GROMACS .gro file of C-alpha atoms in nm:
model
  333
    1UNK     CA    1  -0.934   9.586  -3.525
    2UNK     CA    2  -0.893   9.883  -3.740
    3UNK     CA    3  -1.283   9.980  -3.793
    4UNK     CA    4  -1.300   9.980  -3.418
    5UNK     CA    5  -1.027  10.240  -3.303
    6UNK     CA    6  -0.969  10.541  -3.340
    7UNK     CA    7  -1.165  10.850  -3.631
    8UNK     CA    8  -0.855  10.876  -3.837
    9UNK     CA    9  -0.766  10.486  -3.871
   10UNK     CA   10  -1.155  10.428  -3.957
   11UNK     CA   11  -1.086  10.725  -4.193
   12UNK     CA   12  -0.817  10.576  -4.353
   13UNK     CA   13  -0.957  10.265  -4.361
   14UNK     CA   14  -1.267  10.396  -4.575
   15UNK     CA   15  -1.021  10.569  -4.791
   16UNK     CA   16  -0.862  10.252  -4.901
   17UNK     CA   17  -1.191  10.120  -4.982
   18UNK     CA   18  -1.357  10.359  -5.148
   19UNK     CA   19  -0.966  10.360  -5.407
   20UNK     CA   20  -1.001  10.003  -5.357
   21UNK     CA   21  -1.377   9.847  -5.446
   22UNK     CA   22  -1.561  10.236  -5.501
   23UNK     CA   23  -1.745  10.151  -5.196
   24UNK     CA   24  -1.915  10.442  -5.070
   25UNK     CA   25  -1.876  10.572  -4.666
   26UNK     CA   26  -2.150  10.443  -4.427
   27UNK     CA   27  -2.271  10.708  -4.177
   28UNK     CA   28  -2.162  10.634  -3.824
   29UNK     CA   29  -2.553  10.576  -3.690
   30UNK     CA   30  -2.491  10.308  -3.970
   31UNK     CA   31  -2.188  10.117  -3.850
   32UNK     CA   32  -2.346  10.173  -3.472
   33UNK     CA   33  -2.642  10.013  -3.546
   34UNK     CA   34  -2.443   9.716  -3.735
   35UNK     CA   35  -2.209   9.689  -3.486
   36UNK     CA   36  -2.508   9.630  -3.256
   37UNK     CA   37  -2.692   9.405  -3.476
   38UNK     CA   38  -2.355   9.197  -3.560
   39UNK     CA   39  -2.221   9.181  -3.140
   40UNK     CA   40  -2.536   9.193  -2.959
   41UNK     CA   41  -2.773   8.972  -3.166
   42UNK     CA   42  -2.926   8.803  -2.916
   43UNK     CA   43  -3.039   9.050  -2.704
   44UNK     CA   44  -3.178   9.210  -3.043
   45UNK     CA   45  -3.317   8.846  -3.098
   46UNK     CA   46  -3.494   8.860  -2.723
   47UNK     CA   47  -3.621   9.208  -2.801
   48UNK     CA   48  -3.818   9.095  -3.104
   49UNK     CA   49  -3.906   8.785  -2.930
   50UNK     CA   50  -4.131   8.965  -2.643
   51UNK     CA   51  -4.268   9.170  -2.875
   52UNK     CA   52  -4.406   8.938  -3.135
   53UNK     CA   53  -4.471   8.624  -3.031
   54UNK     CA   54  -4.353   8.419  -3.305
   55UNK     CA   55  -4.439   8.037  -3.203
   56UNK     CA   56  -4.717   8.066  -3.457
   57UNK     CA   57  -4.495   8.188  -3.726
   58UNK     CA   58  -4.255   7.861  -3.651
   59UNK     CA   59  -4.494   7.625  -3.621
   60UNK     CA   60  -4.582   7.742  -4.034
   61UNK     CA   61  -4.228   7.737  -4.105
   62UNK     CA   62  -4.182   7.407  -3.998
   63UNK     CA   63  -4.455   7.293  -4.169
   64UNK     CA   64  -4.315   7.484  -4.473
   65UNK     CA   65  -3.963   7.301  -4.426
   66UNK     CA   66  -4.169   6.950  -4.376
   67UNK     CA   67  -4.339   7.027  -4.709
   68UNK     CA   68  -3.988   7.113  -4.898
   69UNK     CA   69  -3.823   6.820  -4.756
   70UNK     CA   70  -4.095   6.604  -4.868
   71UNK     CA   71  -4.120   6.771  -5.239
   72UNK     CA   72  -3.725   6.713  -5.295
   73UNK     CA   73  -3.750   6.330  -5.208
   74UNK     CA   74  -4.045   6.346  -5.481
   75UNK     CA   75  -3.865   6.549  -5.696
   76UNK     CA   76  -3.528   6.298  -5.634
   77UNK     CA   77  -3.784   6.016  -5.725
   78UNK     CA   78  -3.859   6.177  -6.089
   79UNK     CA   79  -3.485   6.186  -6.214
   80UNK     CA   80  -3.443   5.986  -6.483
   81UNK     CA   81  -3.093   6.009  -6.445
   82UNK     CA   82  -3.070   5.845  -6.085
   83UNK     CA   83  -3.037   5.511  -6.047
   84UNK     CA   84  -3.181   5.397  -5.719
   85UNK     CA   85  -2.905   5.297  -5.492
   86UNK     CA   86  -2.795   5.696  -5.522
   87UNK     CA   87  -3.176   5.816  -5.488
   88UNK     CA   88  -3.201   5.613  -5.142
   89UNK     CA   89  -2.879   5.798  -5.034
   90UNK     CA   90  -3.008   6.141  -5.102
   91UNK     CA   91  -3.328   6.087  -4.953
   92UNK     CA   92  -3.148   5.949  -4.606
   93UNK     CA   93  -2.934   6.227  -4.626
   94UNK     CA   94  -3.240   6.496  -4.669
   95UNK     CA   95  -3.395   6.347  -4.425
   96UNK     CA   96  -3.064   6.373  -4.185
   97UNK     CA   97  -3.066   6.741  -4.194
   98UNK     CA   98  -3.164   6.930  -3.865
   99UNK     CA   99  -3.350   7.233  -3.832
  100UNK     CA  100  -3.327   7.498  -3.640
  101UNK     CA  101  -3.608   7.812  -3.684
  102UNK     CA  102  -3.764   8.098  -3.486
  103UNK     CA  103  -3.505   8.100  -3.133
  104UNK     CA  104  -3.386   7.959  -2.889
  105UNK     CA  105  -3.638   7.802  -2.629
  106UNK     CA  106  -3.395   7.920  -2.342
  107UNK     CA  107  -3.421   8.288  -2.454
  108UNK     CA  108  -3.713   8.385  -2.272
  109UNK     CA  109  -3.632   8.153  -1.936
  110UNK     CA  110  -3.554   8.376  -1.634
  111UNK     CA  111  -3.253   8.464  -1.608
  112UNK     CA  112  -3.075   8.308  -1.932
  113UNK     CA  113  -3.002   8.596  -2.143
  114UNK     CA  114  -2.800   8.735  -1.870
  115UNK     CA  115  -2.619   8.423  -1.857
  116UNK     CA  116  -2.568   8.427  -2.217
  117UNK     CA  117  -2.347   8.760  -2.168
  118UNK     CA  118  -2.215   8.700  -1.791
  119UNK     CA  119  -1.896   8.706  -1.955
  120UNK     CA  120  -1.915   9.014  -2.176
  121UNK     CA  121  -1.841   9.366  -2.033
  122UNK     CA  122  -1.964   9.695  -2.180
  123UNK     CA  123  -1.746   9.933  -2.050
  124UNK     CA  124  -1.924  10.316  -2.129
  125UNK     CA  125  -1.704  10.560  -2.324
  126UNK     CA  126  -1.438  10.247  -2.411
  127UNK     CA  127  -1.593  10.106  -2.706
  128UNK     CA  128  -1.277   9.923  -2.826
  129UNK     CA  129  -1.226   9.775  -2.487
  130UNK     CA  130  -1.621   9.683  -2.506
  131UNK     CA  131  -1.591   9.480  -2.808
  132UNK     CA  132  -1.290   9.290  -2.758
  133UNK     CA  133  -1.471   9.164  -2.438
  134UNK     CA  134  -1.759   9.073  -2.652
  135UNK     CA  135  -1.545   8.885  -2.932
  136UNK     CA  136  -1.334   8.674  -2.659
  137UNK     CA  137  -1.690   8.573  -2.458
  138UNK     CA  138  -1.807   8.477  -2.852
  139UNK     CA  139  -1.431   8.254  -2.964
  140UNK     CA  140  -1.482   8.096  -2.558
  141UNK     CA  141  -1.864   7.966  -2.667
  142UNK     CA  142  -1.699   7.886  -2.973
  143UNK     CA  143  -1.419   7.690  -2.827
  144UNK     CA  144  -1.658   7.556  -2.552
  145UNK     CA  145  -1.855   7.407  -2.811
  146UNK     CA  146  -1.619   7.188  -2.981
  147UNK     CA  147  -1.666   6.855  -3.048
  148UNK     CA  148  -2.005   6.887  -2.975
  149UNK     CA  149  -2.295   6.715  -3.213
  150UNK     CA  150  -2.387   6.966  -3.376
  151UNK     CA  151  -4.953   8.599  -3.937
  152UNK     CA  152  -5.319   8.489  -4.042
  153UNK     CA  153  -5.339   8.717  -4.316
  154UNK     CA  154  -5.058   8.607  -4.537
  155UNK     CA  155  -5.069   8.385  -4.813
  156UNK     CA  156  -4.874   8.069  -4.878
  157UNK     CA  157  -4.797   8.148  -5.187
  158UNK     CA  158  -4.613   8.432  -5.068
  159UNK     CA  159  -4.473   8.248  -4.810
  160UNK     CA  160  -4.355   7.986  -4.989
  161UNK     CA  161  -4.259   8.219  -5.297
  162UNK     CA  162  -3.995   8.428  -5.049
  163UNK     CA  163  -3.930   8.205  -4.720
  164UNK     CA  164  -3.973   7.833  -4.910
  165UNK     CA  165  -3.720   7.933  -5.212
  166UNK     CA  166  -3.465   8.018  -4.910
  167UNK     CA  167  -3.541   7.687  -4.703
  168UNK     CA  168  -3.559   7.479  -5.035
  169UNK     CA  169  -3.198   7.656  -5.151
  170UNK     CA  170  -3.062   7.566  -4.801
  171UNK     CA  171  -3.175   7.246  -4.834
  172UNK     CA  172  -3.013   7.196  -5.211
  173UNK     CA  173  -2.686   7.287  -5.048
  174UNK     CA  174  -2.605   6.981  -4.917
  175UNK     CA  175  -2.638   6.847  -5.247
  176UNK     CA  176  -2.460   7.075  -5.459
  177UNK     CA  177  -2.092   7.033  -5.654
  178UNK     CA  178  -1.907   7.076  -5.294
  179UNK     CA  179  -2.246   6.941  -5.050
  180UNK     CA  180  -2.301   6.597  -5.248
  181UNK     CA  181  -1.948   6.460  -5.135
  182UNK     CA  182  -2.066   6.478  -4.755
  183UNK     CA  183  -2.265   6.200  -4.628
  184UNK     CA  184  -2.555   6.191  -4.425
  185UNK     CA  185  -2.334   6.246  -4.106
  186UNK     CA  186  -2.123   6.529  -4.200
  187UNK     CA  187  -1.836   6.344  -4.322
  188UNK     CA  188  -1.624   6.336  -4.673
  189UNK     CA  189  -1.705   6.046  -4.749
  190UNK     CA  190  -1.852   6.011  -5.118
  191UNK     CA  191  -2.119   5.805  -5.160
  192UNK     CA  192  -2.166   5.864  -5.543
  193UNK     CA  193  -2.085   5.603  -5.847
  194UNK     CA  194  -1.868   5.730  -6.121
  195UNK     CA  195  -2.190   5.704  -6.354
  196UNK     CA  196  -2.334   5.873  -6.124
  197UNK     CA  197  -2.080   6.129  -6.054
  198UNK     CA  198  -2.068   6.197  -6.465
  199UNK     CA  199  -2.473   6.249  -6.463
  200UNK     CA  200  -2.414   6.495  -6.166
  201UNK     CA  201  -2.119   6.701  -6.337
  202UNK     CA  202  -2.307   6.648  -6.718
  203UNK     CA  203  -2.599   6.860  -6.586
  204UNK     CA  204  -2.408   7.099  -6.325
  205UNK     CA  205  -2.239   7.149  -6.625
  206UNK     CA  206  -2.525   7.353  -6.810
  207UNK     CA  207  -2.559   7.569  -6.565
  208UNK     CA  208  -2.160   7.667  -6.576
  209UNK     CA  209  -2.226   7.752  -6.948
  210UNK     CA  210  -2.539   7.905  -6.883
  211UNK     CA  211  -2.469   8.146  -6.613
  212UNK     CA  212  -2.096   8.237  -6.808
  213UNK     CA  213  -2.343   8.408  -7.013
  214UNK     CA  214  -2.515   8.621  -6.797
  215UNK     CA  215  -2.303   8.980  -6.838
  216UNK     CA  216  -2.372   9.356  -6.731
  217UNK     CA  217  -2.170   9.506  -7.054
  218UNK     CA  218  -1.908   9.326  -7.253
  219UNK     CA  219  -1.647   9.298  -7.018
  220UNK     CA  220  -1.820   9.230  -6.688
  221UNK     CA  221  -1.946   8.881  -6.692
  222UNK     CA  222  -2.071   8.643  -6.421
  223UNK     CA  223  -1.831   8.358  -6.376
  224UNK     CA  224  -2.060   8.029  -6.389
  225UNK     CA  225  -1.784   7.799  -6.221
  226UNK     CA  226  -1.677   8.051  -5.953
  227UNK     CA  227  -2.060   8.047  -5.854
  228UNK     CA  228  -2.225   7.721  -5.966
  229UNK     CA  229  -2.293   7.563  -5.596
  230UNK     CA  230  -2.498   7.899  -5.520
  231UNK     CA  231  -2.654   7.854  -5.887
  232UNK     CA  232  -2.734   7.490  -5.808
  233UNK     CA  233  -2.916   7.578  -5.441
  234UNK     CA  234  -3.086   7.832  -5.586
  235UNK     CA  235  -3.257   7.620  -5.891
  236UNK     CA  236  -3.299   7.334  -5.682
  237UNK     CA  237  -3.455   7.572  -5.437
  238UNK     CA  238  -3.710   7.724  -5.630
  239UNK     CA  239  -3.880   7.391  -5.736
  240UNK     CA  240  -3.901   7.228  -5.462
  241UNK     CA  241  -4.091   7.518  -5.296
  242UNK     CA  242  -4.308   7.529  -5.535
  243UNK     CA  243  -4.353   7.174  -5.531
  244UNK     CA  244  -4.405   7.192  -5.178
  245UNK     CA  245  -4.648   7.529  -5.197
  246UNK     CA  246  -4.902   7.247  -5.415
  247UNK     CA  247  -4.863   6.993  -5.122
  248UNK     CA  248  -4.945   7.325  -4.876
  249UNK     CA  249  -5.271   7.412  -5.088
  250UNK     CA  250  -5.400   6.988  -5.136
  251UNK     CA  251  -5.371   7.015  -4.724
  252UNK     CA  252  -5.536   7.355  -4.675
  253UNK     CA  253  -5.753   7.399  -4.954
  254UNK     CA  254  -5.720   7.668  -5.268
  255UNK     CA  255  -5.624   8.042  -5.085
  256UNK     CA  256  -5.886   8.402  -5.161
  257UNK     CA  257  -5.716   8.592  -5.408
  258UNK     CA  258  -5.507   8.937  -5.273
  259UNK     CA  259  -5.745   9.259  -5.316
  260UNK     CA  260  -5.692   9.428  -5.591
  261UNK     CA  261  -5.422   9.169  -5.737
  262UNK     CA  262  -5.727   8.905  -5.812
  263UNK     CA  263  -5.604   8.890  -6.156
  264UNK     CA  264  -5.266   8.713  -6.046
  265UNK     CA  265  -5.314   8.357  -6.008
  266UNK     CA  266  -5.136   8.195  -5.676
  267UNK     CA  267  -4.867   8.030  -5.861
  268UNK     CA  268  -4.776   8.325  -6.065
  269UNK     CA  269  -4.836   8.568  -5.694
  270UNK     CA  270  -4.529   8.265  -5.646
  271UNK     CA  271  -4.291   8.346  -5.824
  272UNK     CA  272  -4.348   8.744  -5.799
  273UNK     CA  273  -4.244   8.642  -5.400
  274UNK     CA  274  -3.938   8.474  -5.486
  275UNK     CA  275  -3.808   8.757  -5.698
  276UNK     CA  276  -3.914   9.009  -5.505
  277UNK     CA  277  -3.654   8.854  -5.204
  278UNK     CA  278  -3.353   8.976  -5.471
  279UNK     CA  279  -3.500   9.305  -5.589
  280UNK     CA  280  -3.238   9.574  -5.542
  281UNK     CA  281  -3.151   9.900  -5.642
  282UNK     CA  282  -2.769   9.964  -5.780
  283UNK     CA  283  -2.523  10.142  -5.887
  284UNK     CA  284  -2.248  10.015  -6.189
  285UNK     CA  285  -2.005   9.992  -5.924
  286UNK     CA  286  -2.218   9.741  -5.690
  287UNK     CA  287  -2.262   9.547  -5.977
  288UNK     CA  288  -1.911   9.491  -6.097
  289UNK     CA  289  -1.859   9.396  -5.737
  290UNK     CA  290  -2.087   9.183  -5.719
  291UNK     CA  291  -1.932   8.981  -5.950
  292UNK     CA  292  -1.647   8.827  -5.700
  293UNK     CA  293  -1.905   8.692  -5.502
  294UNK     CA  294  -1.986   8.315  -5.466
  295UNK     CA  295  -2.379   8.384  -5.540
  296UNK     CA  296  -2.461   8.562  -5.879
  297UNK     CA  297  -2.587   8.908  -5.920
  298UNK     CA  298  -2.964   8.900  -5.812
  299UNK     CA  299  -3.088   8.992  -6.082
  300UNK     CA  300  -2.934   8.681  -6.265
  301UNK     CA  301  -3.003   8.524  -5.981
  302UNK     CA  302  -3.387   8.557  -6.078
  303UNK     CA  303  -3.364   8.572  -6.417
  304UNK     CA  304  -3.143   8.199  -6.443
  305UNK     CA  305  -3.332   8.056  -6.228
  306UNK     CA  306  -3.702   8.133  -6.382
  307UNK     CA  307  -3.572   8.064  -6.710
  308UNK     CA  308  -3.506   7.710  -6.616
  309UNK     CA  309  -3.816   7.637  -6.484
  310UNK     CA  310  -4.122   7.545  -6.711
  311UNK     CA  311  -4.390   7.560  -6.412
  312UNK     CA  312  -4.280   7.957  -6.453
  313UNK     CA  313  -4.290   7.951  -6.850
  314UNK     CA  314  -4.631   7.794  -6.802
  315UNK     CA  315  -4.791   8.016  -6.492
  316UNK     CA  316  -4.705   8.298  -6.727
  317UNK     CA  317  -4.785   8.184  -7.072
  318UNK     CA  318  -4.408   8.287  -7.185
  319UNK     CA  319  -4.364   8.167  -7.567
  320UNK     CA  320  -4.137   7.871  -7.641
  321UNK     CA  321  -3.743   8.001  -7.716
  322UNK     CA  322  -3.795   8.311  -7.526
  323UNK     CA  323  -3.557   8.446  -7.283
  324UNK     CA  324  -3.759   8.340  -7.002
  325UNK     CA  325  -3.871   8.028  -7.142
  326UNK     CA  326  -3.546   7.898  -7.369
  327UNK     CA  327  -3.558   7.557  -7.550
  328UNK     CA  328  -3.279   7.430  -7.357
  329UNK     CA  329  -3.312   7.411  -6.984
  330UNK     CA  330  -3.078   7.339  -6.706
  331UNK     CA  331  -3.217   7.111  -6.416
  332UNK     CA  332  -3.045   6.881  -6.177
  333UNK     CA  333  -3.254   6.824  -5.854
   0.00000   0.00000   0.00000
């Protein structure tokens, strides 16, 4: 509760991290507007909503996920180290997953975003008091839900590039190192041989050596094991979007080249959209940090994941045993 009292507890609290992780102050119209963002999403959500309307822009996304879905079952198909009784699990599994994009359907009905927050209560001048009404209305719907079951001028290329890598790394996730030992339904039940499960941990494997590697200086490297399931989506995630960006353009025909970029090809316009999600400025405290996280740096992130791919090595005519085109390459899904 501390970052929502009082100055001089958020004060202190800031101190601690700054000593703590060097993580610099954020301005108060900062935390206000994340505070908003973070409590209030869905009235942000219904905002954006009635100003774009953004069925046409789910409709391609769908299409986009049917396409990814699809080009991992194909990709599945090629693995010569799958034998089929684990290949027809994966694909009933894939084809398990839900999906949920653009909003709600009941957001713009009369009448139901008010419902939505009927039990919240913004009190003016008492923002404390306003936010622990907003958490308890959000662990209620929580608890409540329990035991439940669960634009024209764009290119695919970019779209697939940026939003497919995301979908298609989503998608991997339920069949990375922790993901492949749920079933179809959710539960922990493994449904993998112990041939099988030694192919599996052979290759993820690779990419445990292969990201141990990846290092700012000397000292500060990126621990492979601590973020191979992120390492894993993110591979898997990559080719099957670009698998899936070939089924988009046998469907819809070859795209017109971007003005003035004509001399990028789509596949290589591609992957210049999937890197571009990661590209960040930093500082060499924000990258140390980044190094207890789950998901590696971005920029190994990008750099990892390219290098394992040879549809990369070949859209940019990288030399063999090159850093973005090494000899040995790690691939699993």
């Amino acid at each position: 509760m501390v970052p929502h009292t009082t100055t001089e507890l958020r004060g202190l609290r800031d101190e601690l991290y700054e000593a703590l992780f060097k993580r610099p102050r954020h301005t108060r119209p900062f935390k206000c507007a994340k505070y908003v963002k973070s409590f209030l999403n869905m009235a942000i959500s219904y905002k954006f909503a009635t100003i774009n309307d953004l069925k046409e822009t789910s409709e391609k996304v769908k299409w986009m996920l049917r396409d990814i879905t699809s080009s991992f079952k194909e990709l599945v198909a090629s693995l010569p180290w799958m034998d089929l009784e684990t290949k027809e699990a994966t694909w009933k599994k894939a084809s398990a997953i839900k999906s949920f994009i653009g909003y709600p359907k009941w957001l713009l009905e009369d009448g139901e975003l008010e419902k939505f927050y009927k039990h919240v209560q913004i009190n003016d001048g008492q923002f404390l008091e306003s936010l622990v009404s907003i958490k308890a209305a959000e662990v209620r719907t929580i608890l409540e839900s329990v035991g439940e079951p669960p634009n024209n001028q764009s290119l695919g290329a970019l779209n697939y590039g940026a939003i497919g890598s995301i979908l298609g790394h989503e998608l991997t996730h339920a069949f990375d190192i922790e993901g492949k030992e749920y079933d179809g339904e959710g539960r922990k039940i493994s449904w993998w041989s112990d041939e099988m499960t030694k192919q599996y941990n052979d290759r993820a494997q690779c990419f445990v050596k292969q990201y141990d590697k990846f290092a700012f200086n000397k000292i500060n490297t990126v621990n492979g094991t601590l973020t191979l399931a992120e390492n894993i989506a993110d591979n898997g995630g990559v080719r099957e979007a670009l698998h899936a960006y070939r089924h988009y353009v046998k469907r819809n025909g070859e795209e017109p080249y971007l003005p003035g970029l004509e001399h990028y090809t789509h596949e290589q316009l591609f992957f210049l959209a999937f890197a571009n999600v990661w590209c960040e400025k930093t500082t060499e405290s924000d990258e140390i940090m980044s190094l207890g996280d789950v998901h590696s740096p971005n920029k190994f992130r990008v750099l990892g994941t390219l290098g394992n791919s040879p549809e990369f090595a070949d859209a940019w005519n990288c030399p063999r045993k090159t850093k973005m085109n090494p000899e040995n390459k790690c691939i699993l899904w």
